[in-house]
Amino acid sequence: SAGGSAGAGAGAASSAAEPSGEGDRTAASDAYTVLDLEEPQYRGLLDQFLQEDLPRLQATLGLEQEQLPLLWTADFLDSTDPGVPSGNARRTRWALAEFNCTCPGLPQCFAARCCPGQPCAVFWDIPPEDRAVARQLGDLIGEGVRASLGV
């Protein structure tokens, strides 16, 4: 989900997720931590993905001549063997978990997401500081869209 830093393109973002529970190597939509890929320990992951892995993936799918969507995200999960201490990006094994090209989410807005434990969630359930960040991200995405459309 779009919680990491901007990648290539107007609305590109990537995020990496670390398990939230001890020994838990899976990530559910509300059970992961979004990491800032601009942090030095994760920068190599983003660079390798954008410069090497993504072009190879596009070629494998026969999409090497296609432009990426204006807005997209790529989510990675920590798939390091449980015996390897987490936190050291050089030893961490990341697995590409999903691409989202239709509706990249803003993790700051998760509090307004309806779910079994909160079936009537609303915008105002988002803490004010998260609403401010979501607004900044939304404005940034809007600027990228306007610029790409020449508006």
Coordinates of C-alpha atoms in Angstrom, one line a residue:
S1 CA 0.0 0.0 0.0
A2 CA 1.1 3.5 -0.5
G3 CA 2.9 4.2 2.6
G4 CA 6.4 4.1 1.5
S5 CA 8.2 6.7 -0.6
A6 CA 7.6 7.7 -4.2
G7 CA 9.2 5.5 -6.7
A8 CA 9.3 6.2 -10.5
G9 CA 6.5 8.0 -12.1
A10 CA 3.9 10.5 -11.0
G11 CA 2.0 8.4 -8.4
A12 CA 4.3 5.5 -7.9
A13 CA 4.8 4.3 -4.4
S14 CA 6.2 1.2 -2.8
S15 CA 6.0 -0.1 0.7
A16 CA 7.6 -2.9 2.6
A17 CA 5.8 -4.7 5.5
E18 CA 7.3 -6.4 8.5
P19 CA 5.2 -8.8 10.5
S20 CA 3.5 -7.3 13.5
G21 CA 3.6 -10.3 15.8
E22 CA 6.5 -12.4 17.1
G23 CA 7.2 -15.2 14.7
D24 CA 4.3 -14.2 12.5
R25 CA 5.6 -14.1 8.9
T26 CA 2.3 -13.2 7.2
A27 CA 0.7 -9.8 6.8
A28 CA -3.1 -9.2 6.9
S29 CA -4.4 -5.8 5.8
D30 CA -4.5 -4.6 9.3
A31 CA -1.5 -6.5 10.7
Y32 CA 1.6 -5.0 9.2
T33 CA 3.9 -2.0 9.5
V34 CA 4.5 0.3 6.6
L35 CA 8.2 1.1 6.3
D36 CA 9.7 4.2 4.8
L37 CA 11.7 3.1 1.7
E38 CA 13.6 6.3 1.7
E39 CA 15.3 5.1 4.9
P40 CA 18.9 4.1 4.0
Q41 CA 18.4 0.4 5.1
Y42 CA 15.5 0.0 2.6
R43 CA 16.7 2.2 -0.2
G44 CA 18.5 -0.7 -1.9
L45 CA 15.2 -2.7 -2.0
L46 CA 13.5 0.2 -3.9
D47 CA 16.4 0.8 -6.2
Q48 CA 16.7 -2.8 -7.2
F49 CA 13.0 -3.2 -7.7
L50 CA 12.7 -0.1 -9.9
Q51 CA 15.9 -0.5 -11.9
E52 CA 16.2 -4.3 -12.3
D53 CA 13.2 -6.3 -11.1
L54 CA 10.3 -4.2 -12.5
P55 CA 11.8 -4.1 -16.1
R56 CA 12.4 -7.8 -15.9
L57 CA 8.8 -8.5 -14.7
Q58 CA 7.4 -6.2 -17.5
A59 CA 9.4 -8.2 -20.1
T60 CA 8.3 -11.5 -18.7
L61 CA 4.7 -10.4 -19.0
G62 CA 5.2 -8.9 -22.5
L63 CA 4.7 -5.4 -21.2
E64 CA 8.1 -3.9 -21.7
Q65 CA 6.8 -1.3 -24.2
E66 CA 3.9 -0.3 -21.9
Q67 CA 3.9 2.7 -19.5
L68 CA 3.1 2.0 -15.9
P69 CA -0.2 3.3 -14.7
L70 CA -0.2 6.9 -13.3
L71 CA -0.9 5.6 -9.8
W72 CA 0.4 2.3 -8.6
T73 CA 1.9 0.6 -5.6
A74 CA 4.0 -2.5 -5.0
D75 CA 3.9 -4.2 -1.6
F76 CA 6.7 -6.3 -0.3
L77 CA 6.6 -8.8 2.6
D78 CA 9.5 -9.8 4.8
S79 CA 10.0 -13.5 3.9
T80 CA 13.2 -14.0 5.7
D81 CA 13.6 -17.4 7.3
P82 CA 12.3 -17.2 10.9
G83 CA 15.8 -18.0 12.3
V84 CA 17.4 -14.9 10.7
P85 CA 17.1 -11.7 12.9
S86 CA 14.9 -9.1 11.2
G87 CA 15.7 -5.5 10.8
N88 CA 19.0 -5.8 8.8
A89 CA 18.0 -5.0 5.2
R90 CA 21.1 -6.7 3.8
R91 CA 20.0 -10.0 5.3
T92 CA 16.3 -9.5 4.9
R93 CA 14.6 -11.4 2.1
W94 CA 11.7 -9.5 0.5
A95 CA 8.9 -11.0 -1.5
L96 CA 6.8 -9.0 -3.9
A97 CA 3.3 -9.5 -2.5
E98 CA 1.1 -7.4 -4.7
F99 CA 0.7 -4.6 -7.2
N100 CA -2.2 -2.2 -6.9
C101 CA -3.1 -0.2 -9.9
T102 CA -6.7 0.6 -9.4
C103 CA -7.0 2.2 -6.0
P104 CA -3.8 2.6 -4.0
G105 CA -4.7 2.9 -0.4
L106 CA -3.5 5.5 2.1
P107 CA -2.5 3.7 5.3
Q108 CA -3.3 6.9 7.2
C109 CA -6.9 6.3 6.3
F110 CA -7.2 2.7 7.7
A111 CA -9.1 3.9 10.7
A112 CA -11.9 4.9 8.4
R113 CA -12.1 1.4 6.8
C114 CA -15.1 -0.6 7.7
C115 CA -14.3 -4.0 9.0
P116 CA -16.0 -6.6 11.3
G117 CA -14.7 -4.9 14.4
Q118 CA -15.6 -1.4 13.2
P119 CA -18.6 -1.8 10.7
C120 CA -19.6 1.9 10.8
A121 CA -16.2 3.5 10.5
V122 CA -16.2 7.1 9.1
F123 CA -13.7 9.7 8.0
W124 CA -13.7 11.3 11.4
D125 CA -12.4 8.1 13.0
I126 CA -9.0 9.0 11.4
P127 CA -6.8 10.8 14.0
P128 CA -6.2 14.4 13.0
E129 CA -2.5 14.0 12.4
D130 CA -3.2 11.1 10.0
R131 CA -5.9 13.1 8.3
A132 CA -3.3 15.8 7.7
V133 CA -0.8 13.4 6.2
A134 CA -3.5 11.8 4.0
R135 CA -4.5 15.2 2.8
Q136 CA -0.8 16.0 1.8
L137 CA -0.6 12.6 0.0
G138 CA -3.9 13.2 -1.8
D139 CA -2.8 16.6 -2.8
L140 CA 0.5 15.3 -4.1
I141 CA -1.3 12.6 -6.1
G142 CA -3.7 15.2 -7.5
E143 CA -0.9 17.4 -8.6
G144 CA 0.7 14.4 -10.4
V145 CA -2.5 13.6 -12.2
R146 CA -3.1 17.2 -13.2
A147 CA 0.5 17.5 -14.5
S148 CA 0.3 14.3 -16.5
L149 CA -3.0 15.5 -18.0
G150 CA -1.6 18.9 -18.7
V151 CA -4.4 20.6 -16.7

